[in-house]
XYZ file of C-alpha atoms in Angstrom:
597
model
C 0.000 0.000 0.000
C 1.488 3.326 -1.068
C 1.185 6.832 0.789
C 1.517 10.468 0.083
C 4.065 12.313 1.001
C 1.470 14.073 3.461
C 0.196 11.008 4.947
C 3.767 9.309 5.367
C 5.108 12.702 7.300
C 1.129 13.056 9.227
C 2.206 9.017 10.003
C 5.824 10.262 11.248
C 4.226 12.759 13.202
C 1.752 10.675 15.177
C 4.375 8.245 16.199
C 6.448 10.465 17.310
C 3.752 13.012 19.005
C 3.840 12.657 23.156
C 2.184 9.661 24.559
C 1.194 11.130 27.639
C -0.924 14.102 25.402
C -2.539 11.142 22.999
C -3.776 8.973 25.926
C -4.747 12.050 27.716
C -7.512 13.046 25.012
C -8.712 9.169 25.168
C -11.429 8.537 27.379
C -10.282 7.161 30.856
C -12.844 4.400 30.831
C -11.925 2.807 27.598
C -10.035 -0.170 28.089
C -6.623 -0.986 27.064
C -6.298 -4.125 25.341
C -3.456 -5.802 23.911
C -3.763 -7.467 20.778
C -1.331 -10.871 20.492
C -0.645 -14.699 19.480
C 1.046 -17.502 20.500
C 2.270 -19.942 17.378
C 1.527 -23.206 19.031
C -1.631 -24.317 20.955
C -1.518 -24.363 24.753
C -1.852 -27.154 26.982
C -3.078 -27.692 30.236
C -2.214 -24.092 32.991
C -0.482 -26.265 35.755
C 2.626 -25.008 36.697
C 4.341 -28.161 37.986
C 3.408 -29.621 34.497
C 3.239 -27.302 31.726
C 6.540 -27.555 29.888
C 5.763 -26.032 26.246
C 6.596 -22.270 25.340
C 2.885 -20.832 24.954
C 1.647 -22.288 28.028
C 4.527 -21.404 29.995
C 3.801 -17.511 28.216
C 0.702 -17.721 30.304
C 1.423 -19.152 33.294
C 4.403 -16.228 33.908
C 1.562 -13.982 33.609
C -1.144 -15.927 36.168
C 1.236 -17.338 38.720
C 4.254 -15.397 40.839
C 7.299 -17.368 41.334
C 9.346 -15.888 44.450
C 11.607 -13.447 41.938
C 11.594 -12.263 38.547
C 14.188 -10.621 36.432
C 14.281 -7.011 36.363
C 12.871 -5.644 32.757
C 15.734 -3.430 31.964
C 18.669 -4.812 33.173
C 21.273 -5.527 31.386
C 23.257 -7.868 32.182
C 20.370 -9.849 33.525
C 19.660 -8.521 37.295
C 17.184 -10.541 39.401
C 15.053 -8.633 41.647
C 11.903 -9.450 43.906
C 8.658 -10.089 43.287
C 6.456 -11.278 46.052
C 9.095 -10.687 48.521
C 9.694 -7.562 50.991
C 13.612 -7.919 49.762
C 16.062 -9.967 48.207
C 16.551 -13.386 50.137
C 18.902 -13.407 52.918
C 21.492 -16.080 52.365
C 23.730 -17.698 54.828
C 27.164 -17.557 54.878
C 28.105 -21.445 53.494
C 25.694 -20.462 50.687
C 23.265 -23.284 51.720
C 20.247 -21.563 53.677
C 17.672 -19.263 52.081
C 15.351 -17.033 53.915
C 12.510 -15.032 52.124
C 9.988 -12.835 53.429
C 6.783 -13.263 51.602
C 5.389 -9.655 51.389
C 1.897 -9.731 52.865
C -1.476 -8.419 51.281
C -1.136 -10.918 47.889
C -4.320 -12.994 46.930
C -5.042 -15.618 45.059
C -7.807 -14.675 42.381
C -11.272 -15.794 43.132
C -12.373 -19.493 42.944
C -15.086 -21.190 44.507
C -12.298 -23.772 46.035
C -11.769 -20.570 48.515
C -15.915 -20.666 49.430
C -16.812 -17.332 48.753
C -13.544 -16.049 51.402
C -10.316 -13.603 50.165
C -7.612 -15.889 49.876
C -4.142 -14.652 51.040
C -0.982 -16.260 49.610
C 1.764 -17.168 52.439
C 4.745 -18.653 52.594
C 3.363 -22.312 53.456
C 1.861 -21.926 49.916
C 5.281 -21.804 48.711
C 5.963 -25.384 50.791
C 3.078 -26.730 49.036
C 3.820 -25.812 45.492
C 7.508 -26.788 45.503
C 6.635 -30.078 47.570
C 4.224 -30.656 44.140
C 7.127 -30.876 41.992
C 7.994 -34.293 43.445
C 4.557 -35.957 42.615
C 5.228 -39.159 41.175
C 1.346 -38.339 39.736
C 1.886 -35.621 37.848
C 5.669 -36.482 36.873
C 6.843 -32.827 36.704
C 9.495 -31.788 33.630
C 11.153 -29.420 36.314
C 11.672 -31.732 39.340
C 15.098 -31.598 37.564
C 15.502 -27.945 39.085
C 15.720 -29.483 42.580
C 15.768 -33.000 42.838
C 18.767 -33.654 45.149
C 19.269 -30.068 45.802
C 17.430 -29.781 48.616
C 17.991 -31.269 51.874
C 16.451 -34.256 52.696
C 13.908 -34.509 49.295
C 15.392 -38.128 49.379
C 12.152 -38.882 51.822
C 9.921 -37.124 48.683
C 10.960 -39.698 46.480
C 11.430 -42.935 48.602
C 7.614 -42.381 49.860
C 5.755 -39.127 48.663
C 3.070 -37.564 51.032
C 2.315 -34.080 51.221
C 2.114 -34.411 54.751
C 6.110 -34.813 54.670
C 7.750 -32.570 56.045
C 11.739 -32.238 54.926
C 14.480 -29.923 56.844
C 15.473 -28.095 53.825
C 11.738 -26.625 53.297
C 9.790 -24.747 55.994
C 7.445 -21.763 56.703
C 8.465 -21.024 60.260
C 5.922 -18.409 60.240
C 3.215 -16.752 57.958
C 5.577 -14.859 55.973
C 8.749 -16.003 56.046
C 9.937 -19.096 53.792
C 13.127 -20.970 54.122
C 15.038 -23.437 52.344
C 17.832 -25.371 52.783
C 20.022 -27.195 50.399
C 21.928 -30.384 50.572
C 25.066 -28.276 48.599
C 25.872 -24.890 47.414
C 24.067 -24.166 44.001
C 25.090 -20.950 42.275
C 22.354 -21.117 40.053
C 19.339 -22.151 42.444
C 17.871 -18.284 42.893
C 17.787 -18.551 38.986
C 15.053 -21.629 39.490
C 12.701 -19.681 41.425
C 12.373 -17.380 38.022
C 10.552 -20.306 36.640
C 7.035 -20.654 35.603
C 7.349 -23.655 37.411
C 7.631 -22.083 40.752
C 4.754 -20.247 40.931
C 2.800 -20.321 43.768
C -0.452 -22.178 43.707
C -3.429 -23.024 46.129
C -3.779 -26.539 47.673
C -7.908 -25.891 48.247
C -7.625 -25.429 44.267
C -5.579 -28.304 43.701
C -7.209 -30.512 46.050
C -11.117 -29.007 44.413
C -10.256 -29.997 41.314
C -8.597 -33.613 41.173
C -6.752 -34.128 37.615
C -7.740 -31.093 36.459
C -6.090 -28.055 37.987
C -4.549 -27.390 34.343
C -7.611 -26.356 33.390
C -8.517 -24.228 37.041
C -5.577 -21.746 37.039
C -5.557 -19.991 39.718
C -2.824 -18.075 40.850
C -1.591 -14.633 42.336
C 0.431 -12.831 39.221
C -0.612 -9.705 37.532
C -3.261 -11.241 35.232
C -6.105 -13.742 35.647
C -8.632 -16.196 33.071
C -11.188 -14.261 31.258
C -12.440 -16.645 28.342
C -10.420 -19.655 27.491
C -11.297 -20.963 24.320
C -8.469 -23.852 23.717
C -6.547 -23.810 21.025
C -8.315 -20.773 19.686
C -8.575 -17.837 22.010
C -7.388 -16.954 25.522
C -8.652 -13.491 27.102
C -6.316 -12.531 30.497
C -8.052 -9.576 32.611
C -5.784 -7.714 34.926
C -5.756 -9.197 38.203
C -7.623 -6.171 40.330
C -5.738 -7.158 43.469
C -2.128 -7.517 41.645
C 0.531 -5.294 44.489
C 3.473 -5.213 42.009
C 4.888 -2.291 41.424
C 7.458 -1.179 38.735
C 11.429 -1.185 39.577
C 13.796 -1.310 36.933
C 17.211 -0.679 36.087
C 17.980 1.024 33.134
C 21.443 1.226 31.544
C 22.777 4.121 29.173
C 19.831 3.205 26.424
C 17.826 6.345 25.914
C 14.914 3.951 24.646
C 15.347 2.110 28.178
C 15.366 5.380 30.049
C 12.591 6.247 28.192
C 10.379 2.869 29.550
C 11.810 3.403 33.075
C 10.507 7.024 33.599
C 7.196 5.828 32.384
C 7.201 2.811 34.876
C 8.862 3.155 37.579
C 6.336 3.343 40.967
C 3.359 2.618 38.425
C 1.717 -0.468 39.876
C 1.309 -3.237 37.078
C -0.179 -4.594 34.726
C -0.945 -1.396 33.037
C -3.236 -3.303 30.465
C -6.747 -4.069 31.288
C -6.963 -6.800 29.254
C -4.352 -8.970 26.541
C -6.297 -11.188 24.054
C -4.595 -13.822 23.077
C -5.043 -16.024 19.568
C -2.847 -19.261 18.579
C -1.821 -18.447 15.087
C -0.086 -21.562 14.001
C 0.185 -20.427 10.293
C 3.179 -18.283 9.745
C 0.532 -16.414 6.714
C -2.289 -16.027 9.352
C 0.413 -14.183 11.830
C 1.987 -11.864 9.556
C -1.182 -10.723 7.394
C -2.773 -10.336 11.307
C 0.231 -8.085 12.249
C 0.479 -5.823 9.419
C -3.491 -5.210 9.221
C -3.330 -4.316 13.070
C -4.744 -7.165 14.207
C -1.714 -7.758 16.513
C 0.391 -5.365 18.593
C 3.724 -6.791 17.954
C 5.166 -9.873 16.381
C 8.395 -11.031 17.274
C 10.439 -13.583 15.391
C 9.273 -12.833 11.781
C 8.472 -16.598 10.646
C 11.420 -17.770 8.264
C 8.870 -18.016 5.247
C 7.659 -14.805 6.003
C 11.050 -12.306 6.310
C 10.779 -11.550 2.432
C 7.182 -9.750 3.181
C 8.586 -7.101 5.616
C 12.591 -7.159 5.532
C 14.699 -6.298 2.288
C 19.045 -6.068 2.153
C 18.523 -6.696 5.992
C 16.248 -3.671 6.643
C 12.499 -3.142 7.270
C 11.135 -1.983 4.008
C 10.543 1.236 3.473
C 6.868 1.025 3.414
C 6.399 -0.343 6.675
C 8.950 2.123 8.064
C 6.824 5.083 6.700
C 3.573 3.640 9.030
C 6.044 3.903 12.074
C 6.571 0.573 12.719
C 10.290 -0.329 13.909
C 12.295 -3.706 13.565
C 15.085 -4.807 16.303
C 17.331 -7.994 15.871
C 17.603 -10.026 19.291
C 20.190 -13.059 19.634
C 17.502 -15.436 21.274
C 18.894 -17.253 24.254
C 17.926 -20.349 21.999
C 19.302 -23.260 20.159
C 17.477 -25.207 17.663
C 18.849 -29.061 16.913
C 17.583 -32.398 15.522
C 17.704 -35.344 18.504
C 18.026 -38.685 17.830
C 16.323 -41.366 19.957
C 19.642 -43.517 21.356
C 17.127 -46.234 22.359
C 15.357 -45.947 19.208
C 16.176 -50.281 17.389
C 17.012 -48.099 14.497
C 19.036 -45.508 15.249
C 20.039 -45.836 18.633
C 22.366 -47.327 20.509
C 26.291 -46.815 21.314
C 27.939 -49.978 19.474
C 30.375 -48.609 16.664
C 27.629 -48.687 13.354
C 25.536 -46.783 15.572
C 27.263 -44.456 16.565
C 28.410 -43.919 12.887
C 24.744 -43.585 11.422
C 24.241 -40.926 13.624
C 27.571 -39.095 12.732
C 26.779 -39.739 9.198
C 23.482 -38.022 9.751
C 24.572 -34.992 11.391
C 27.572 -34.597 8.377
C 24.838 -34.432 6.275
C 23.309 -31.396 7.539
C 23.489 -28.556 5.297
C 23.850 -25.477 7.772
C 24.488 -22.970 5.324
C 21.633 -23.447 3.100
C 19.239 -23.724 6.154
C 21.013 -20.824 7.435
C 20.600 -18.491 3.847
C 17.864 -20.180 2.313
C 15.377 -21.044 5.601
C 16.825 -18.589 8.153
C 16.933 -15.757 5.457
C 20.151 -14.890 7.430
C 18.636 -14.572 10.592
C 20.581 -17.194 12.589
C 24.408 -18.577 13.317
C 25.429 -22.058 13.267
C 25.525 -23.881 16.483
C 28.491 -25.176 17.134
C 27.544 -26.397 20.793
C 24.344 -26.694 22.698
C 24.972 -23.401 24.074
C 24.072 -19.695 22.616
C 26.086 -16.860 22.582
C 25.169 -14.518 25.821
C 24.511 -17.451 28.334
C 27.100 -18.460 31.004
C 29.642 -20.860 29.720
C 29.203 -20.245 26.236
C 32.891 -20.509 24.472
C 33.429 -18.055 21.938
C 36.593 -19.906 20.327
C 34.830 -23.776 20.124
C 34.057 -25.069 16.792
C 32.662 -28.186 16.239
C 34.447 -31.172 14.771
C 30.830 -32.420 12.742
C 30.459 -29.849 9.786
C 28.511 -29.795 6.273
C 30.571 -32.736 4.571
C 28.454 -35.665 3.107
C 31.598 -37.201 1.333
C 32.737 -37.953 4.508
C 29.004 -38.769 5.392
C 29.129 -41.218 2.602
C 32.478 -42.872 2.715
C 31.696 -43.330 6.932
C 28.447 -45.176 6.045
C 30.436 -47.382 3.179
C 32.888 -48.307 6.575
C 30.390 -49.917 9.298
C 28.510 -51.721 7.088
C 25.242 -49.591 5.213
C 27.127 -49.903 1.909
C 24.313 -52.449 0.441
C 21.181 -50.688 -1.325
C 17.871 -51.549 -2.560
C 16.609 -51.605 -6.002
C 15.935 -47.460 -5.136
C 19.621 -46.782 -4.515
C 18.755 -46.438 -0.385
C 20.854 -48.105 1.743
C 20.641 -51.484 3.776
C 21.318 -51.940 7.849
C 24.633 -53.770 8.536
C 22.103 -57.069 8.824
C 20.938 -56.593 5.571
C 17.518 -55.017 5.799
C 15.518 -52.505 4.431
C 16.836 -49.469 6.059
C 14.132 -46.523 6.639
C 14.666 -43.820 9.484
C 11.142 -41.744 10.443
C 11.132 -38.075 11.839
C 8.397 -36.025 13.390
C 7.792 -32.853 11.948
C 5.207 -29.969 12.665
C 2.249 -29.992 10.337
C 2.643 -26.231 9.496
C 4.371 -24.741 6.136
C 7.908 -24.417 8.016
C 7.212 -27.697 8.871
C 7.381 -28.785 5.594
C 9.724 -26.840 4.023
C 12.105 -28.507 7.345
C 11.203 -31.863 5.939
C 12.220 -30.640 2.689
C 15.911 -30.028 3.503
C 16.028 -32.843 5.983
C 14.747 -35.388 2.901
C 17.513 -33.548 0.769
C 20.142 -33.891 2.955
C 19.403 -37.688 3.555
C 18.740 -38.581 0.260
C 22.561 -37.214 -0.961
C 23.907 -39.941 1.469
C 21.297 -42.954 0.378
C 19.258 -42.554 3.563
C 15.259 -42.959 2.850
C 13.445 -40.568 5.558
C 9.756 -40.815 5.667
C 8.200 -38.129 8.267
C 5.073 -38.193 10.381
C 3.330 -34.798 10.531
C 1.141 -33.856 14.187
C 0.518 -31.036 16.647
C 4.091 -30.039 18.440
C 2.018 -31.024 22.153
C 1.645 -34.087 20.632
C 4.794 -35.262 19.144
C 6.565 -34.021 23.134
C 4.201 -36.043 23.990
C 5.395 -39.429 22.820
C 8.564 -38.335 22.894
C 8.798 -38.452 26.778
C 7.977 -41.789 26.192
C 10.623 -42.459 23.991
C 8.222 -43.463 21.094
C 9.382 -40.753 18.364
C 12.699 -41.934 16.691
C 14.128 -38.143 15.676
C 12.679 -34.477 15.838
C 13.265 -31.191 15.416
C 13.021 -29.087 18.660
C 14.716 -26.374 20.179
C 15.494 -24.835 23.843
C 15.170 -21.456 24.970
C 16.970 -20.590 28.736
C 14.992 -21.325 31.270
C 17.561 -19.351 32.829
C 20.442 -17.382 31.296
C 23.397 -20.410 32.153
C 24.995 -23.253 30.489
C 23.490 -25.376 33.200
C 20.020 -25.236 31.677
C 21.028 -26.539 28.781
C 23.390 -29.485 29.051
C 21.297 -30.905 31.249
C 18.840 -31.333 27.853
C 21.374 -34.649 27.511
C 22.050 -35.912 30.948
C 21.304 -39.404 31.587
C 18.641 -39.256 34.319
C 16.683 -36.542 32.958
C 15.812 -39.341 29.841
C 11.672 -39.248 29.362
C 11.579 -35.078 30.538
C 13.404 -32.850 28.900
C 15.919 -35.102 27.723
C 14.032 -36.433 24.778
C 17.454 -38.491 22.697
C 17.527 -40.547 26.295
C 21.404 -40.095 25.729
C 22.967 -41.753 29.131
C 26.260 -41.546 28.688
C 28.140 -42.395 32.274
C 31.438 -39.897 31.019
C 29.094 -37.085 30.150
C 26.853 -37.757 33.255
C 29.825 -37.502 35.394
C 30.884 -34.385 33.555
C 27.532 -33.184 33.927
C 27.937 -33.185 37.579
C 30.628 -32.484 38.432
C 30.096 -28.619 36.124
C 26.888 -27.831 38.010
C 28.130 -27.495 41.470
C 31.028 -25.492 39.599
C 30.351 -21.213 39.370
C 31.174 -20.097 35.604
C 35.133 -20.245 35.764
C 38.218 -21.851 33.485
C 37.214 -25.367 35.478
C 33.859 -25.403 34.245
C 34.613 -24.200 30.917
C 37.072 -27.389 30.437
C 34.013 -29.774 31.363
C 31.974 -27.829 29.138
C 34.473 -28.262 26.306
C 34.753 -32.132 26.801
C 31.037 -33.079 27.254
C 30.678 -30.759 23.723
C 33.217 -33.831 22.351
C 31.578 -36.169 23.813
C 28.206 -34.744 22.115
C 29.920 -34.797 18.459
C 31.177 -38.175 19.150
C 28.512 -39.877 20.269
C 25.823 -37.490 17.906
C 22.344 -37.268 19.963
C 21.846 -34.366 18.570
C 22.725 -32.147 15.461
C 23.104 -28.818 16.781
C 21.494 -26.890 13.885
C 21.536 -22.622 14.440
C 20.706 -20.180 17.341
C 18.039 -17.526 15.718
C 18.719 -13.890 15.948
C 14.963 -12.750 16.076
C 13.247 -10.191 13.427
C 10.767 -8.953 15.845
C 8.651 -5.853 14.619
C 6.142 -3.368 16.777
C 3.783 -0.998 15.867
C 4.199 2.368 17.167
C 1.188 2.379 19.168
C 2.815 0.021 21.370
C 4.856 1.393 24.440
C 7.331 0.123 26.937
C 8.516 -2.563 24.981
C 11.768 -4.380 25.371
C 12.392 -7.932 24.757
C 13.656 -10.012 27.429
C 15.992 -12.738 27.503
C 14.704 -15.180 29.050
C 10.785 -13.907 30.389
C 8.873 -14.867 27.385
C 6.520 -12.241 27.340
C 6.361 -8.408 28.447
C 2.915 -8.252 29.032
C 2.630 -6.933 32.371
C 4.780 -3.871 31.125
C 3.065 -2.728 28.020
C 0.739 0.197 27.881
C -1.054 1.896 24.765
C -1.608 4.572 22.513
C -5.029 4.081 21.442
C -5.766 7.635 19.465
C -2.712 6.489 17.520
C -3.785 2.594 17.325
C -7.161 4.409 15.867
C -5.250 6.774 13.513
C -2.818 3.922 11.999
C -5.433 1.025 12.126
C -7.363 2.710 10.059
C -5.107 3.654 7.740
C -3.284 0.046 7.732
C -6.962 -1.715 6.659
């Protein structure tokens, strides 16, 4: 759509012009309402359960974990959330103390019989005790499993009427926790969706089912929830945050802290939510102004809106700005190691996989796919999280000569009639990946036929709802899958634990158990980020490219585009959503809207 010269500088103006005037001259009763997606379908709101990227977008906004990160810090900074302070911690680093800030409720629910609700601290007991259900066999026990003193008696026997030294509520408000070792990362856990605080009368009211019962204390609550279609989150009227943040020597950050800071949040009354899984749908929905934002302009998509690297000029001229953000994120291909196929350590095992992972064409994905939006991963870890090693390159590049000629050696030189190659025993030899039944989807299944095919592998692929393939691939039924990680929290702890041994059937989906990496493994997380680490981080990389669970494919550097209506945005790290932050320029929304349809 083209402009004139008039309405491109009127458009310039408005986005520029003082928010404080435009909202001024709206009317103070009109709501604000945020317009966004999620690209995959949410599953059940349980904290303890949820482990999939759009649920955990909404349970960050309906549940309060102890701390969150602070908005506009950079480096990361972790500040309080339903505490009075910071946690005290004692000197051998092993005791925690928190003081739960009275006055915060849990939103309304018949569980509570008609009677205000207060969170305390015993809540806190409660919620991490759920963790250890053997019921509801939590992805995150892994965050403190062993770590605390005494959870042995969780596991040997679970009752939630057992009590363990190293967590107590020796009063209303206060919290404390004790671990069985020093952990440098453990305040990092209690970040986690997975931490939030929830209500045992809700729990207990709603056997099986709390998933779909959230109730919770954060800044927003459940308006309409129409699954897999439409979520509506209404501010939570008795939310008690209040802004704090940090800002650095970024005038835009500056900018978002002198509108924030003392402003109690969420600002929005309300954020509907859609699940857009078609990359089409999301982009035609952003640049009508259906959504507010979009961030991570779907590969398929980038030539609509980005041209020599830039937003075009078009989209420019509406106001509308484009940032690049290095994702705390790695996207790879796992391979089942107890898969009949394809797993299994025994030398023509081991060489399929290798063989496999040479044939991965990274710079093609990386141009053609990525658009140019991503680096190669050399390692499981991004660039920007603790431990990451600027100088390591991986031994397992683009080669499928040596693909070939590796296969030829252990024993898949036979072929069919079709020119695909035989197992050592002689069989027909046919390896099956998941894949996402979306258009990226397919054009991954494209490449990943491609890349087989040059080195006589036949692939066939088996197309279903990302819930659903994690689903069976906890229980080790899918043989290899695309997937990717994003940091839980901002350390290389969070994400070589993807392969340790007894995380196998959570979020260790290859089931790699390898005792030399396992006993790498543990030995790096009771280590702070140092030269020692780094060394055990180095090895159990080698030990990843010689055994080959995984092909480390690309981290994504994120196209992520706002409207200028939209205020107080910044993208985080690791929070997956800024929700809570984001306030409105509805005369402009109006102005551009219209002008955009």
């Amino acid at each position: 759509m083209k402009f004139s010269k008039t309405v491109v500088a009127a458009l310039l103006a408005a986005s520029c012009f003082g928010t404080a005037a435009a909202m001024a001259a709206d009317t103070p009763a009109r709501p604000q309402v945020l317009h966004t997606f999620l690209s995959t379908s949410e599953t059940g709101l349980d904290p303890a359960v949820a482990s999939d990227i759009a649920t955990l977008s909404l349970l960050e906004n309906l549940f309060d974990p102890l701390l969150r990160y602070d908005y506009l810090a950079r480096p990361l900074k972790l500040r309080e959330n339903t505490l009075t302070a910071m946690p005290e911690v004692s000197g051998d680093g092993l005791t925690y103390t928190f003081k739960i800030r009275p006055g915060i409720y849990f939103t309304p629910d018949p569980a509570f019989k008609g009677k205000k609700r207060e969170m305390t601290a015993a809540d806190y007991v409660y919620s991490f005790t759920r963790l250890y259900d053997p019921a509801l066999k939590s992805p995150w026990l892994f965050l403190f499993e062993g770590k605390i003193a005494g959870d042995s008696a969780l596991k040997k026997n679970f009752s939630y009427a057992t009590a363990i030294p190293g967590l107590s509520a020796p009063d209303r408000y206060t919290l404390r926790i004790r671990l069985s070792a020093p952990d440098n990362n453990f305040l990092l856990y209690l970040t986690t969706p997975a931490s939030g605080v929830v209500a045992r009368e809700v729990v207990e009211a709603y056997p099986g089912q709390v998933g779909n019962h959230p109730v919770g204390t954060g800044p927003f609550m459940i308006g309409e929830w129409k699954r897999s279609d439409r979520i509506v989150l209404l501010a939570n009227p008795d939310s008690t945050a209040v802004f704090k943040g940090t800002p650095g020597d970024n005038p835009q950050d500056q900018a978002i802290a002198a509108a924030l800071n003392g402003k109690r949040l969420p600002l929005l009354d309300r954020v509907e939510v859609k699940i857009a899984e078609e990359f089409q749908g999301r982009m035609l929905g952003f640049l009508s102004g259906e959504y507010d934002y979009i961030e991570q302009v779907p590969e398929s998509m980038t030539d609509m809106v980005i041209q020599d690297g830039k937003l075009k000029e078009s989209l420019v001229a509406r106001g509308m700005e484009l940032t690049r953000f290095p994702v705390l994120q790695t996207y790879y291909m796992w391979m089942n190691t107890e898969d009949p196929v394809i797993g299994g350590y025994s030398k023509e095992k081991v060489a399929l996989r290798r063989a496999i992972s040479l044939s991965y064409n990274s710079p093609e994905d990386i141009a053609l796919l990525k658009k140019g939006f991503a680096i190669r991963a050399e390692s499981p870890l991004p660039p920007n999280v603790l431990g990451h090693d600027t100088a390591y390159r991986s031994p397992v590049g683009y080669n499928p000569v040596l693909a070939n000629a590796l296969l030829d050696r252990f024993g898949y030189g036979k072929r069919d009639p079709d020119g695909f190659r035989r197992s050592p025993g002689g069989q027909s030899l046919t390896l099956t990946m998941h894949s996402e039944a979306t258009v990226g989807g397919r054009l991954r299944d494209e490449l990943w036929r491609k890349n087989l095919t040059a080195i006589g592998l036949r692939v066939v692929f088996r197309s279903d709802k990302k819930t659903e393939i994690i689903k069976a691939s906890r229980l080790g039924k899918v043989q290899m899958f695309e997937s990717n990680w994003i940091a839980d929290f901002p350390d290389g702890d969070n994400f070589y634990q993807l392969l340790y041994g007894p995380n196998s059937g959570r979020a260790n989906y290859a089931r790699f158990n390898l005792p030399a990496y396992n006993e790498r493994y543990e030995k790096a997380r009771k280590l702070p980020d140092s030269p020692e680490r780094q060394q055990l981080y180095r090895e159990m990389n080698q030990l990843i490219h010689a055994y080959n669970p995984w092909v480390p494919l690309t981290h994504p550097i994120s196209a992520d585009i706002r409207h200028p209506w939209l205020k107080n945005y910044k993208r985080h790290p690791v929070e997956f959503t800024p929700w809570r932050y984001l306030q409105l320029d509805l005369a402009q929304r109006d102005r551009l809207g219209r002008i955009a349809r």
